[in-house]
Amino acid sequence: MSAAIEISGLTKVYGAHRALDGVDLEVPEGSVFGFLGPNGAGKTTTLRILSGLASPTAGSGRVFGHDVVASTSAVRAEIGFLPDVPGYYEWMTADEFLRFAGGLFGLSGEALRGRVDALLDLAGLTGVQTRIGGYSRGMKQRLGVAQALINAPRLLMLDEPTSALDPIGRKEVLDMIASLRGRTTVFFSTHILADVERVCDRVAILDRGRVVAAAEMTELKSRYGGQRFVLETTGDAPVLIDRLEAEAWVTGITQLADGRLSVTVSDVEAAQRALPAAIAVLGLGLKRFEPGEISLEEVFVDLVGGER
Ligand code: ATP
């Protein structure tokens, strides 16, 4: 698979502050890639450099092989970009706005009509005659994604596309992003873990200007979190906790609010054999024993830390 984005040693310094500190990252073509990080991590800075709106202090970025500094116009022909605070002509309808945006890319006639109709459909805005000024935030954001697609880019970059939306608005934008899978590579920044879990097949986690993890979603969870089992037993939980803490394959134990135990393990097979046995030895009854995935949130807190 070829790379839509290749970033190497990317560094951006503002005065004494290193907003980006040697970022290395590869986004494969065809992926829906989540660029996850807390506020101030450097996500916007990265996207601005990739789209030619800012220049790096050091390092390089390539989009489909084009250098983002030396070949800005070749890069711009390949990308669509929705900034974190997009601007709209509020007196236009969605149809007028997309036709206007298409015109800026030299589209006209049948080609423009066809593209605009397809994008209105994708955004769920077909037939909406309300002017943009009267839209909900979710509608505006869907229109923004549509507008970023007007030049049929191979790569769509979205800066925090869901952060100002309510749950329904978020779901609609995420569904729109998911529907692009296989057609357009999507690279979007967010600080919302659930969004990444919902639509992304790959993720990179940025913290204080550095990539602290980058992997396929499934790989990231297993690499950093291992597997988790949730147990429900009769009897004395503290005794069981003491016993399990002594096992080498147990990486963490948490007692959940409802009394169940969440046990994370490094060796799943050892856990499957030994957990029921350990419970039996203590004379406890096993009521429930369920394998569960580690959530991205747990991985994130582990890597980035809870304290900011
Ligand atoms: P957010 O979610 O808050 O937008 P982010 O991950 O997008 O965060 P950036 O906007 O890239 O982060 O900012 C990274 C760091 O660089 C922050 O500490 C920010 O204050 C700083 N920064 C960004 N732009 C500038 C600038 N033009 N001048 C000085 N510092 C800046």
XYZ file of C-alpha atoms and ligand atoms in Angstrom:
339
model
C 0.000 0.000 0.000
C 1.434 3.413 -0.893
C 1.510 6.342 1.485
C -0.915 9.253 1.278
C 1.104 11.162 3.880
C 4.714 10.677 4.947
C 6.043 12.891 7.706
C 9.643 12.722 8.831
C 11.262 14.578 11.716
C 8.673 17.349 11.432
C 9.457 20.162 13.848
C 7.800 23.523 14.383
C 9.155 26.022 16.854
C 7.274 29.155 17.937
C 9.741 31.302 19.895
C 10.904 29.052 22.708
C 8.001 26.622 22.278
C 8.334 23.405 20.267
C 4.807 22.837 18.959
C 6.081 19.843 16.957
C 9.154 17.976 18.086
C 10.322 15.498 15.443
C 7.070 13.938 14.282
C 7.367 10.786 12.158
C 4.159 9.456 10.687
C 2.878 7.499 7.713
C -0.751 7.477 6.610
C -1.454 4.648 4.150
C -3.588 5.404 1.131
C -7.174 4.229 1.660
C -7.165 4.486 5.436
C -9.480 6.438 7.704
C -6.787 7.727 10.024
C -7.433 9.312 13.394
C -4.916 11.893 14.586
C -5.620 11.947 18.254
C -4.264 14.222 20.940
C -5.186 16.557 23.758
C -5.480 20.325 23.313
C -2.197 21.912 22.326
C -0.604 18.635 21.211
C 0.223 20.057 17.778
C -2.537 18.581 15.597
C -3.582 21.845 13.947
C 0.048 22.786 13.368
C 0.634 19.468 11.577
C -2.433 19.881 9.369
C -1.516 23.463 8.539
C 1.972 22.411 7.471
C 0.621 19.544 5.361
C -1.804 21.854 3.578
C 0.852 24.500 2.923
C -0.573 27.077 5.353
C 2.483 27.004 7.628
C 6.091 26.060 7.062
C 8.077 23.636 9.201
C 11.139 24.690 11.175
C 12.757 21.352 10.301
C 11.852 17.969 8.867
C 9.650 17.173 5.906
C 6.136 16.228 4.863
C 5.028 14.563 1.641
C 1.524 14.075 0.278
C 1.348 11.361 -2.377
C 5.072 11.919 -2.834
C 4.876 15.713 -3.263
C 6.914 17.752 -0.821
C 4.581 20.058 1.127
C 7.022 22.977 1.034
C 8.561 22.679 -2.436
C 5.423 21.502 -4.283
C 2.542 23.253 -2.525
C 0.362 23.522 -5.611
C 0.779 19.823 -6.471
C -0.179 19.007 -2.872
C -3.210 21.296 -2.970
C -4.479 19.564 -6.114
C -4.560 16.280 -4.167
C -6.153 17.426 -0.913
C -9.365 18.755 0.524
C -9.038 20.535 3.875
C -11.632 21.510 6.434
C -10.077 23.807 9.052
C -11.178 23.792 12.689
C -13.120 27.038 12.285
C -14.370 27.077 8.707
C -15.880 30.188 7.131
C -19.097 30.183 5.108
C -21.032 32.700 3.081
C -24.041 32.576 5.348
C -26.445 34.143 2.862
C -25.975 31.311 0.354
C -27.809 28.008 0.203
C -25.732 24.791 0.300
C -26.264 24.382 -3.433
C -25.045 27.909 -4.153
C -22.074 27.531 -1.814
C -20.899 24.263 -3.375
C -21.367 25.638 -6.894
C -19.305 28.663 -5.880
C -16.565 26.435 -4.386
C -16.565 24.225 -7.503
C -16.198 27.297 -9.693
C -13.015 28.198 -7.821
C -11.603 24.843 -8.936
C -12.570 25.508 -12.548
C -15.599 23.217 -12.606
C -18.583 24.282 -14.686
C -21.622 23.000 -16.567
C -22.579 19.334 -16.267
C -19.439 18.399 -14.348
C -20.152 21.005 -11.671
C -23.858 20.102 -11.457
C -23.063 16.397 -11.124
C -20.407 16.942 -8.444
C -22.595 19.309 -6.411
C -25.595 16.979 -6.547
C -23.493 14.028 -5.387
C -22.026 16.034 -2.504
C -25.392 17.425 -1.402
C -26.598 13.841 -1.279
C -23.532 12.717 0.695
C -24.081 15.556 3.191
C -27.812 14.866 3.513
C -28.571 18.389 2.289
C -30.364 17.680 -0.981
C -33.314 20.032 -1.425
C -32.529 22.105 1.682
C -33.381 25.679 0.716
C -32.516 27.286 4.070
C -29.604 29.697 3.900
C -26.424 28.536 5.652
C -26.878 31.195 8.366
C -29.920 29.232 9.568
C -28.151 25.854 9.737
C -27.414 23.823 12.851
C -23.724 23.278 13.612
C -24.008 19.699 12.383
C -25.451 20.805 9.031
C -22.687 23.390 8.658
C -20.045 20.819 9.397
C -21.494 18.339 6.891
C -21.512 21.113 4.322
C -17.895 21.866 5.241
C -16.909 18.253 4.588
C -18.791 18.357 1.257
C -17.037 21.576 0.294
C -13.646 20.045 1.123
C -14.508 17.235 -1.314
C -15.495 19.519 -4.206
C -12.223 18.959 -6.082
C -12.546 15.153 -5.688
C -9.345 15.001 -3.613
C -7.485 11.749 -2.992
C -6.850 12.915 0.580
C -9.349 14.631 2.848
C -7.951 16.364 5.939
C -10.327 17.485 8.666
C -9.293 19.458 11.754
C -11.443 18.498 14.748
C -14.560 18.042 12.603
C -16.769 16.898 15.477
C -15.576 18.825 18.498
C -18.317 21.491 18.539
C -21.181 19.101 17.802
C -23.841 17.438 19.899
C -24.041 13.602 19.822
C -26.442 13.490 16.865
C -24.406 16.007 14.876
C -21.267 14.022 15.659
C -22.795 10.778 14.549
C -23.901 12.301 11.251
C -20.457 13.727 10.489
C -18.784 10.440 11.482
C -21.187 8.478 9.277
C -20.277 10.799 6.422
C -16.567 10.201 7.063
C -17.119 6.442 7.270
C -18.968 6.462 3.947
C -15.797 7.736 2.250
C -13.838 4.620 3.230
C -12.336 2.973 0.174
C -12.876 6.079 -1.977
C -10.825 8.810 -0.285
C -8.081 8.636 2.299
C -9.263 10.521 5.387
C -6.899 12.050 7.948
C -8.734 13.780 10.767
C -7.641 15.267 14.042
C -9.664 14.970 17.194
C -9.408 14.843 20.951
C -12.517 12.650 21.164
C -11.508 9.036 21.680
C -14.932 7.634 20.924
C -14.870 9.177 17.437
C -11.649 7.414 16.601
C -12.930 4.119 17.946
C -16.066 4.489 15.867
C -14.655 5.137 12.391
C -10.891 4.810 12.211
C -8.883 1.832 11.109
C -5.596 3.450 12.089
C -4.643 5.971 14.721
C -1.669 8.018 15.848
C -1.560 9.634 19.249
C 0.203 12.962 19.504
C 1.255 14.439 22.830
C 3.274 17.629 23.331
C 4.498 17.615 19.759
C 5.530 13.962 19.676
C 3.872 10.834 18.311
C 3.590 8.521 21.295
C 1.832 5.707 19.438
C 0.822 4.893 15.870
C -0.814 1.670 14.823
C -3.854 -0.107 13.538
C -6.655 0.222 16.032
C -6.700 -3.445 16.929
C -2.915 -3.605 17.171
C -2.748 -0.523 19.357
C -5.196 -1.933 21.836
C -3.467 -5.278 22.095
C 0.063 -3.848 22.065
C -0.559 -1.391 24.856
C -3.359 -2.881 26.804
C -3.207 -6.616 26.352
C -6.491 -8.328 27.016
C -8.902 -7.769 29.798
C -11.159 -10.227 31.616
C -14.065 -9.193 33.713
C -14.790 -11.532 36.618
C -17.684 -11.891 38.952
C -17.227 -14.218 41.888
C -18.904 -15.104 45.114
C -17.036 -14.378 48.327
C -14.119 -12.216 49.259
C -12.726 -10.067 46.398
C -9.679 -8.709 48.322
C -8.360 -12.239 48.842
C -8.648 -12.895 45.141
C -6.996 -9.577 44.281
C -4.021 -10.426 46.523
C -3.708 -13.810 44.917
C -3.875 -12.501 41.325
C -1.481 -9.627 41.938
C 1.226 -12.219 42.586
C 0.837 -13.704 39.089
C 3.397 -12.605 36.466
C 0.828 -12.471 33.647
C -1.477 -10.052 35.505
C -0.733 -6.446 34.509
C -3.509 -4.725 36.406
C -6.607 -5.306 38.560
C -9.424 -2.864 39.106
C -12.553 -3.394 41.136
C -15.460 -1.930 39.165
C -18.233 0.060 40.817
C -20.591 -2.930 40.658
C -18.089 -5.156 42.489
C -16.813 -7.064 39.457
C -13.085 -7.298 38.887
C -11.419 -6.095 35.708
C -8.153 -7.993 35.248
C -5.754 -7.005 32.463
C -3.306 -9.655 31.412
C -0.231 -9.904 29.220
C -0.733 -13.597 28.391
C -4.278 -14.458 27.408
C -3.822 -18.223 27.299
C -2.204 -18.343 30.719
C -5.079 -16.271 32.069
C -7.710 -18.512 30.525
C -6.140 -21.525 32.223
C -5.132 -20.048 35.546
C -7.846 -17.546 36.428
C -10.664 -20.083 37.001
C -8.183 -22.348 38.808
C -7.076 -19.544 41.158
C -10.694 -18.808 42.012
C -11.425 -22.472 42.691
C -8.357 -22.844 44.950
C -9.637 -19.989 47.102
C -12.993 -21.731 47.407
C -14.806 -18.932 45.578
C -17.580 -19.457 43.057
C -17.156 -18.133 39.526
C -20.342 -16.390 38.393
C -19.015 -14.614 35.310
C -15.804 -14.729 33.289
C -15.806 -12.548 30.184
C -13.023 -11.462 27.873
C -13.257 -7.791 26.914
C -11.331 -5.378 24.757
C -9.274 -2.579 26.221
C -10.800 0.716 25.189
C -8.773 3.317 23.392
C -9.414 5.600 26.343
C -7.464 3.303 28.643
C -4.599 3.132 26.129
C -4.634 6.903 25.798
C -4.556 7.559 29.525
C -1.765 5.031 29.876
C 0.353 6.695 27.178
C -0.449 10.340 27.665
C -1.161 10.270 31.377
C -4.178 11.501 33.250
C -2.465 14.632 34.584
C -2.236 17.548 32.135
P -6.126 22.254 19.908
O -6.952 21.034 20.022
O -6.150 23.081 21.159
O -6.339 23.051 18.645
P -3.712 21.243 18.706
O -3.257 19.850 18.993
O -4.340 21.487 17.390
O -4.623 21.730 19.884
P -1.885 23.311 17.952
O -2.945 24.312 17.671
O -1.165 22.710 16.816
O -2.436 22.150 18.883
O -0.833 24.017 18.936
C 0.328 23.373 19.426
C 1.061 24.310 20.351
O 1.653 25.368 19.586
C 0.198 24.987 21.383
O 0.924 25.077 22.577
C -0.064 26.358 20.804
O -0.273 27.295 21.820
C 1.207 26.631 20.033
N 0.970 27.481 18.847
C 0.201 27.166 17.792
N 0.212 28.168 16.874
C 1.016 29.141 17.380
C 1.453 30.414 16.921
N 1.057 30.904 15.742
N 2.282 31.126 17.718
C 2.707 30.639 18.895
N 2.345 29.436 19.396
C 1.506 28.701 18.661
